[in-house]
Short mmCIF file of C-alpha atoms in Angstrom, two decimals:
data_model
loop_
_atom_site.label_atom_id
_atom_site.label_comp_id
_atom_site.label_asym_id
_atom_site.label_seq_id
_atom_site.Cartn_x
_atom_site.Cartn_y
_atom_site.Cartn_z
CA UNK D 1 0.16 14.74 -3.52
CA UNK D 2 -3.02 12.67 -3.39
CA UNK D 3 -5.25 12.68 -0.33
CA UNK D 4 -6.28 9.51 1.50
CA UNK D 5 -9.73 9.74 -0.07
CA UNK D 6 -8.25 10.04 -3.56
CA UNK D 7 -6.01 7.03 -2.96
CA UNK D 8 -8.94 4.96 -1.66
CA UNK D 9 -10.91 5.75 -4.82
CA UNK D 10 -7.87 4.83 -6.94
CA UNK D 11 -7.53 1.57 -5.00
CA UNK D 12 -11.16 0.63 -5.60
CA UNK D 13 -11.21 1.57 -9.29
CA UNK D 14 -7.74 0.55 -10.45
CA UNK D 15 -5.79 -1.60 -7.99
CA UNK D 16 -8.51 -3.87 -6.60
CA UNK D 17 -9.54 -5.45 -9.96
CA UNK D 18 -5.88 -6.27 -10.70
CA UNK D 19 -5.31 -7.67 -7.22
CA UNK D 20 -8.38 -9.90 -7.51
CA UNK D 21 -6.93 -11.43 -10.68
CA UNK D 22 -3.56 -12.04 -8.98
CA UNK D 23 -5.37 -13.43 -5.94
CA UNK D 24 -6.92 -16.15 -8.12
CA UNK D 25 -3.43 -17.30 -9.16
CA UNK D 26 -2.20 -17.13 -5.57
CA UNK D 27 -5.06 -19.35 -4.34
CA UNK D 28 -4.44 -21.91 -7.10
CA UNK D 29 -0.80 -22.12 -6.02
CA UNK D 30 -1.76 -22.49 -2.34
CA UNK D 31 -4.05 -25.43 -3.19
CA UNK D 32 -1.14 -27.14 -4.95
CA UNK D 33 1.10 -26.59 -1.91
CA UNK D 34 -1.56 -27.54 0.65
CA UNK D 35 -0.99 -31.35 0.60
CA UNK D 36 2.61 -30.88 1.73
CA UNK D 37 1.52 -28.80 4.72
CA UNK D 38 -1.39 -31.13 5.57
CA UNK D 39 0.97 -34.14 5.60
CA UNK D 40 4.15 -32.45 6.76
CA UNK D 41 3.09 -30.66 9.93
CA UNK D 42 1.31 -33.64 11.61
CA UNK D 43 4.31 -35.85 10.82
CA UNK D 44 6.71 -33.25 12.25
CA UNK D 45 4.73 -32.74 15.46
CA UNK D 46 4.30 -36.50 15.91
CA UNK D 47 8.04 -36.99 15.50
CA UNK D 48 8.81 -34.27 18.07
CA UNK D 49 6.26 -35.78 20.45
CA UNK D 50 7.75 -39.26 20.08
CA UNK D 51 11.27 -38.07 20.84
CA UNK D 52 10.08 -36.07 23.85
CA UNK D 53 8.14 -39.08 25.15
CA UNK D 54 11.15 -41.39 24.64
CA UNK D 55 13.48 -39.04 26.52
CA UNK D 56 11.09 -38.67 29.46
CA UNK D 57 10.35 -42.41 29.71
CA UNK D 58 14.01 -43.40 29.35
CA UNK D 59 14.91 -41.22 32.36
CA UNK D 60 12.02 -42.33 34.58
CA UNK D 61 11.57 -45.91 33.39
CA UNK D 62 14.85 -47.81 32.71
CA UNK D 63 14.42 -50.46 30.05
CA UNK D 64 11.54 -48.59 28.47
CA UNK D 65 12.93 -49.19 24.97
CA UNK D 66 12.56 -52.95 25.42
CA UNK D 67 8.87 -52.83 26.35
CA UNK D 68 6.15 -53.23 23.69
CA UNK D 69 5.15 -49.61 24.29
CA UNK D 70 8.71 -48.45 23.83
CA UNK D 71 9.19 -50.47 20.65
CA UNK D 72 5.95 -49.04 19.24
CA UNK D 73 7.03 -45.46 20.00
CA UNK D 74 10.45 -46.08 18.45
CA UNK D 75 8.80 -47.60 15.38
CA UNK D 76 6.40 -44.65 15.11
CA UNK D 77 9.27 -42.17 15.45
CA UNK D 78 11.26 -44.00 12.77
CA UNK D 79 8.28 -44.02 10.43
CA UNK D 80 7.73 -40.29 10.98
CA UNK D 81 11.41 -39.60 10.44
CA UNK D 82 11.63 -41.38 7.10
CA UNK D 83 8.13 -40.31 6.03
CA UNK D 84 8.89 -36.70 6.91
CA UNK D 85 12.16 -36.89 5.02
CA UNK D 86 10.39 -38.21 1.95
CA UNK D 87 7.71 -35.50 2.13
CA UNK D 88 10.40 -32.86 2.61
CA UNK D 89 12.42 -34.14 -0.35
CA UNK D 90 9.37 -34.17 -2.65
CA UNK D 91 8.44 -30.66 -1.48
CA UNK D 92 12.02 -29.50 -2.13
CA UNK D 93 11.80 -30.84 -5.69
CA UNK D 94 8.45 -29.16 -6.32
CA UNK D 95 9.67 -25.91 -4.72
CA UNK D 96 12.86 -25.86 -6.76
CA UNK D 97 11.24 -26.59 -10.11
CA UNK D 98 7.68 -25.29 -9.74
CA UNK D 99 6.54 -23.50 -6.59
CA UNK D 100 9.48 -21.10 -6.37
CA UNK D 101 9.03 -19.96 -9.97
CA UNK D 102 5.30 -19.49 -9.53
CA UNK D 103 5.75 -17.54 -6.28
CA UNK D 104 8.30 -15.35 -8.07
CA UNK D 105 5.88 -14.79 -10.95
CA UNK D 106 3.10 -13.71 -8.57
CA UNK D 107 5.42 -11.31 -6.76
CA UNK D 108 6.70 -9.87 -10.03
CA UNK D 109 3.19 -9.35 -11.37
CA UNK D 110 2.10 -7.69 -8.13
CA UNK D 111 5.02 -5.27 -8.28
CA UNK D 112 4.70 -4.46 -11.97
CA UNK D 113 0.91 -4.11 -12.03
CA UNK D 114 0.13 -2.78 -8.55
CA UNK D 115 3.18 -1.04 -7.06
CA UNK D 116 4.17 0.55 -10.38
CA UNK D 117 0.71 2.12 -10.69
CA UNK D 118 0.95 3.39 -7.10
CA UNK D 119 4.28 5.03 -7.97
CA UNK D 120 2.75 6.70 -11.04
CA UNK D 121 -0.12 7.96 -8.89
CA UNK D 122 2.39 9.80 -6.68
CA UNK D 123 3.89 11.48 -9.75
CA UNK D 124 3.79 10.54 -13.44
CA UNK D 125 7.48 11.36 -13.83
CA UNK D 126 8.56 8.61 -11.44
CA UNK D 127 9.85 5.28 -12.72
CA UNK D 128 9.74 2.00 -10.77
CA UNK D 129 12.26 -0.84 -11.07
CA UNK D 130 11.49 -3.68 -8.63
CA UNK D 131 14.71 -5.65 -9.01
CA UNK D 132 17.29 -2.91 -8.52
CA UNK D 133 18.04 -0.31 -5.86
CA UNK D 134 20.53 2.12 -4.35
CA UNK D 135 23.92 0.49 -4.84
CA UNK D 136 26.26 -0.58 -2.06
CA UNK D 137 28.72 2.02 -3.33
CA UNK D 138 26.22 4.86 -2.85
CA UNK D 139 25.23 3.44 0.52
CA UNK D 140 28.87 3.75 1.63
CA UNK D 141 29.32 7.10 -0.10
CA UNK D 142 26.55 8.58 2.05
CA UNK D 143 28.85 8.24 5.13
CA UNK D 144 25.72 7.81 7.24
CA UNK D 145 26.81 4.25 7.98
CA UNK D 146 30.42 3.59 8.98
CA UNK D 147 30.12 -0.07 9.98
CA UNK D 148 31.38 -2.39 7.27
CA UNK D 149 28.70 -4.78 6.04
CA UNK D 150 29.02 -8.40 4.93
CA UNK D 151 25.64 -8.70 3.22
CA UNK D 152 23.78 -6.03 1.29
CA UNK D 153 20.41 -6.21 -0.41
CA UNK D 154 18.49 -3.52 -2.28
CA UNK D 155 15.30 -3.54 -4.33
CA UNK D 156 12.28 -1.49 -5.38
CA UNK D 157 14.03 1.50 -6.93
CA UNK D 158 11.94 4.59 -7.60
CA UNK D 159 13.59 7.33 -9.63
CA UNK D 160 12.71 10.45 -11.59
CA UNK D 161 12.41 14.21 -11.26
CA UNK D 162 10.05 16.05 -8.97
CA UNK D 163 10.03 19.59 -10.22
CA UNK D 164 13.67 20.49 -10.81
CA UNK D 165 15.04 17.87 -8.42
CA UNK D 166 16.28 14.46 -9.54
CA UNK D 167 15.57 11.82 -6.90
CA UNK D 168 15.88 8.10 -6.38
CA UNK D 169 15.16 5.85 -3.45
CA UNK D 170 14.86 2.18 -2.66
CA UNK D 171 14.53 -0.31 0.14
CA UNK D 172 17.91 -1.31 1.58
CA UNK D 173 18.93 -4.00 4.04
CA UNK D 174 22.55 -4.13 5.21
CA UNK D 175 23.87 -6.74 7.64
CA UNK D 176 27.09 -7.68 9.42
CA UNK D 177 28.15 -11.22 10.22
CA UNK D 178 28.62 -11.55 13.97
CA UNK D 179 30.03 -15.08 13.90
CA UNK D 180 32.09 -16.77 11.26
CA UNK D 181 29.94 -19.87 11.04
CA UNK D 182 32.98 -22.10 11.45
CA UNK D 183 33.03 -25.50 13.13
CA UNK D 184 30.89 -25.51 16.24
CA UNK D 185 29.60 -21.98 15.63
CA UNK D 186 26.25 -20.75 14.40
CA UNK D 187 26.31 -18.04 11.74
CA UNK D 188 24.39 -14.96 12.90
CA UNK D 189 23.61 -11.70 11.16
CA UNK D 190 23.10 -8.29 12.73
CA UNK D 191 21.08 -5.69 10.86
CA UNK D 192 22.95 -2.41 10.40
CA UNK D 193 20.17 -0.69 8.49
CA UNK D 194 16.80 -1.74 7.13
CA UNK D 195 14.66 0.89 5.53
CA UNK D 196 14.54 3.43 2.73
CA UNK D 197 17.63 5.20 1.43
CA UNK D 198 16.77 8.39 -0.46
CA UNK D 199 19.16 10.33 -2.71
CA UNK D 200 18.41 13.74 -4.23
CA UNK D 201 20.27 16.33 -6.25
CA UNK D 202 21.03 19.31 -4.01
CA UNK D 203 22.18 21.52 -6.91
CA UNK D 204 25.36 22.45 -5.05
CA UNK D 205 28.83 20.94 -5.29
CA UNK D 206 30.00 20.61 -1.69
CA UNK D 207 33.68 20.95 -0.87
CA UNK D 208 33.44 18.83 2.26
CA UNK D 209 30.93 16.48 3.83
CA UNK D 210 28.25 17.15 6.42
CA UNK D 211 26.55 14.26 8.23
CA UNK D 212 23.45 14.77 10.39
CA UNK D 213 22.71 11.88 12.75
CA UNK D 214 20.06 11.14 15.32
CA UNK D 215 21.50 12.42 18.61
CA UNK D 216 21.30 9.34 20.83
CA UNK D 217 23.89 10.67 23.29
CA UNK D 218 22.03 13.94 23.81
CA UNK D 219 18.68 12.21 24.35
CA UNK D 220 20.14 9.71 26.83
CA UNK D 221 22.74 11.77 28.70
CA UNK D 222 21.54 15.35 28.17
CA UNK D 223 24.28 18.00 27.98
CA UNK D 224 26.89 15.44 29.06
CA UNK D 225 26.17 13.70 25.78
CA UNK D 226 28.18 16.38 23.96
CA UNK D 227 31.31 14.92 25.50
CA UNK D 228 30.49 11.50 24.02
CA UNK D 229 29.79 13.11 20.64
CA UNK D 230 33.18 14.86 20.59
CA UNK D 231 35.16 11.71 21.36
CA UNK D 232 33.54 9.73 18.55
CA UNK D 233 36.83 8.95 16.79
CA UNK D 234 35.06 7.27 13.87
CA UNK D 235 33.34 10.50 12.84
CA UNK D 236 34.45 13.88 11.53
CA UNK D 237 34.65 16.74 14.07
CA UNK D 238 31.43 17.65 15.86
CA UNK D 239 29.80 20.89 14.65
CA UNK D 240 27.44 22.73 16.99
CA UNK D 241 24.38 24.42 15.51
CA UNK D 242 22.42 27.37 16.85
CA UNK D 243 18.91 25.93 16.54
CA UNK D 244 18.06 24.51 20.00
CA UNK D 245 15.36 22.08 18.83
CA UNK D 246 17.57 20.82 16.01
CA UNK D 247 20.52 20.35 18.42
CA UNK D 248 18.36 18.26 20.75
CA UNK D 249 17.37 15.95 17.91
CA UNK D 250 20.60 15.71 15.89
CA UNK D 251 24.38 15.69 16.09
CA UNK D 252 26.20 17.22 13.12
CA UNK D 253 29.62 15.98 12.01
CA UNK D 254 31.58 17.50 9.16
CA UNK D 255 34.86 18.37 7.53
CA UNK D 256 34.00 22.03 6.99
CA UNK D 257 32.19 23.95 9.73
CA UNK D 258 31.56 27.02 7.56
CA UNK D 259 30.03 24.94 4.79
CA UNK D 260 27.91 22.95 7.30
CA UNK D 261 26.38 26.19 8.62
CA UNK D 262 25.92 27.36 5.05
CA UNK D 263 24.03 24.17 4.11
CA UNK D 264 22.04 23.86 7.34
CA UNK D 265 20.36 27.22 7.21
CA UNK D 266 17.82 28.06 9.97
CA UNK D 267 15.04 27.38 7.47
CA UNK D 268 16.39 23.97 6.46
CA UNK D 269 16.99 22.91 10.07
CA UNK D 270 13.37 23.70 10.92
CA UNK D 271 12.19 21.75 7.88
CA UNK D 272 14.31 18.73 8.86
CA UNK D 273 12.87 18.79 12.40
CA UNK D 274 9.33 19.00 11.01
CA UNK D 275 9.96 16.14 8.59
CA UNK D 276 11.32 14.03 11.45
CA UNK D 277 8.00 14.46 13.23
CA UNK D 278 6.28 12.88 10.21
CA UNK D 279 8.77 10.12 9.44
CA UNK D 280 10.23 9.13 12.79
CA UNK D 281 13.99 8.60 13.07
CA UNK D 282 16.07 9.87 10.16
CA UNK D 283 19.75 10.38 9.34
CA UNK D 284 21.06 12.67 6.62
CA UNK D 285 24.24 13.63 4.84
CA UNK D 286 25.32 16.26 2.31
CA UNK D 287 28.14 14.99 0.12
CA UNK D 288 29.38 16.15 -3.28
CA UNK D 289 26.13 17.43 -4.84
CA UNK D 290 23.65 15.13 -3.14
CA UNK D 291 21.58 14.87 0.00
CA UNK D 292 21.17 11.36 1.39
CA UNK D 293 18.36 10.50 3.81
CA UNK D 294 18.02 7.16 5.60
CA UNK D 295 14.59 6.31 7.03
CA UNK D 296 14.48 3.10 9.11
CA UNK D 297 11.56 0.71 8.67
CA UNK D 298 10.44 -1.86 11.22
CA UNK D 299 12.39 -5.12 10.84
CA UNK D 300 9.16 -7.09 10.35
CA UNK D 301 8.07 -4.95 7.39
CA UNK D 302 9.06 -5.92 3.86
CA UNK D 303 7.94 -2.96 1.79
CA UNK D 304 6.08 -3.40 -1.49
CA UNK D 305 5.99 -7.22 -1.20
CA UNK D 306 2.79 -9.27 -1.59
CA UNK D 307 1.91 -11.69 1.22
CA UNK D 308 1.94 -15.05 -0.58
CA UNK D 309 0.57 -17.07 2.34
CA UNK D 310 -2.34 -14.74 3.07
CA UNK D 311 -4.85 -12.88 0.92
CA UNK D 312 -3.63 -10.03 -1.26
CA UNK D 313 -6.93 -8.18 -0.79
CA UNK D 314 -5.93 -6.04 2.15
CA UNK D 315 -6.53 -2.31 1.82
CA UNK D 316 -4.67 -1.35 5.02
CA UNK D 317 -1.50 -3.08 3.83
CA UNK D 318 -1.62 -1.35 0.44
CA UNK D 319 -2.42 1.99 2.10
CA UNK D 320 0.65 1.46 4.30
CA UNK D 321 2.84 1.03 1.21
CA UNK D 322 1.32 4.20 -0.24
CA UNK D 323 2.08 6.08 2.99
CA UNK D 324 5.80 5.34 2.58
CA UNK D 325 5.74 6.33 -1.09
CA UNK D 326 4.05 9.63 -0.27
CA UNK D 327 6.35 10.26 2.68
CA UNK D 328 9.57 9.79 0.71
CA UNK D 329 8.38 11.56 -2.44
CA UNK D 330 7.26 14.42 -0.21
CA UNK D 331 10.85 15.04 0.96
CA UNK D 332 11.42 17.35 -2.01
CA UNK D 333 8.60 19.63 -0.91
CA UNK D 334 9.18 19.19 2.84
CA UNK D 335 12.83 20.22 2.58
CA UNK D 336 12.17 22.71 -0.21
CA UNK D 337 14.75 21.09 -2.48
CA UNK D 338 13.29 22.75 -5.58
CA UNK D 339 14.34 26.15 -4.27
CA UNK D 340 17.47 26.67 -6.38
CA UNK D 341 19.28 29.14 -4.14
CA UNK D 342 22.64 27.85 -5.39
CA UNK D 343 24.04 26.88 -8.75
CA UNK D 344 26.55 24.10 -9.30
CA UNK D 345 30.07 25.32 -9.76
#
């Protein structure tokens, strides 16, 4: 794995020249879009101000709409309304047939020429596909998430082999509709998971499933939390582990207690705890011959995406993307997945 100093040198020598070229195209696009913002926002704020003024005056000054002042304000509001509608319609046309395509082209170039090179820097064997990701089927197969989702998005797939271990991971965003959006209702979406979903070959065909989840009940209720864990009817039976630090951090559910203890050896439990200290919250599962790891990312973060409405030349942002790449690719070493202590049956 590259050090921070090595990445900074790579950024200066390789990434920055490319980003400067893309930045030129981004600025040209912003200049084309600027007139709509220059005209649109003043019109919008004037319209809002007119309506607010009309409402206040109508309540405190009956007959206001018949005064010259009132007629002027109504005329100004009407002009803003129709002018704003015209500006919005023209912008919609440009966005549909020009701006949207150009924004997409900038994003695609950024991903293919910047992010792909960052992935190769982590390891030459890794392959980057910006427009695909971990499928909804695999997301469900992990059994980490049991809430049904109504909207699922994945992108930025990284795949390959690190040593003897085949891996793949991508950004995933799953959501559930909380209201139907019918008549009189507003459609709302609740995020179930937003972050990175990692899948690796564990080189062992499991007979059952073992799911390792962040132990919210234990952290909130202490030892009483075990009672809440046991009555979780949506999960497999609770399996207690011997490692005290691991037990404080995680709750283990599984279909086969013997196999769960076999998988979660003392060494692996310690490695998982140590990795959690680096990554923050994580959830894992061991199913069939794979280990799944879900790492949440802040809801405001859209990984590996260029900021179209601000400069691309931002080292801290790019270094943040690299941190996630290094963190996830480092799972193989952190959990010692290349140690082939089993063979597939």
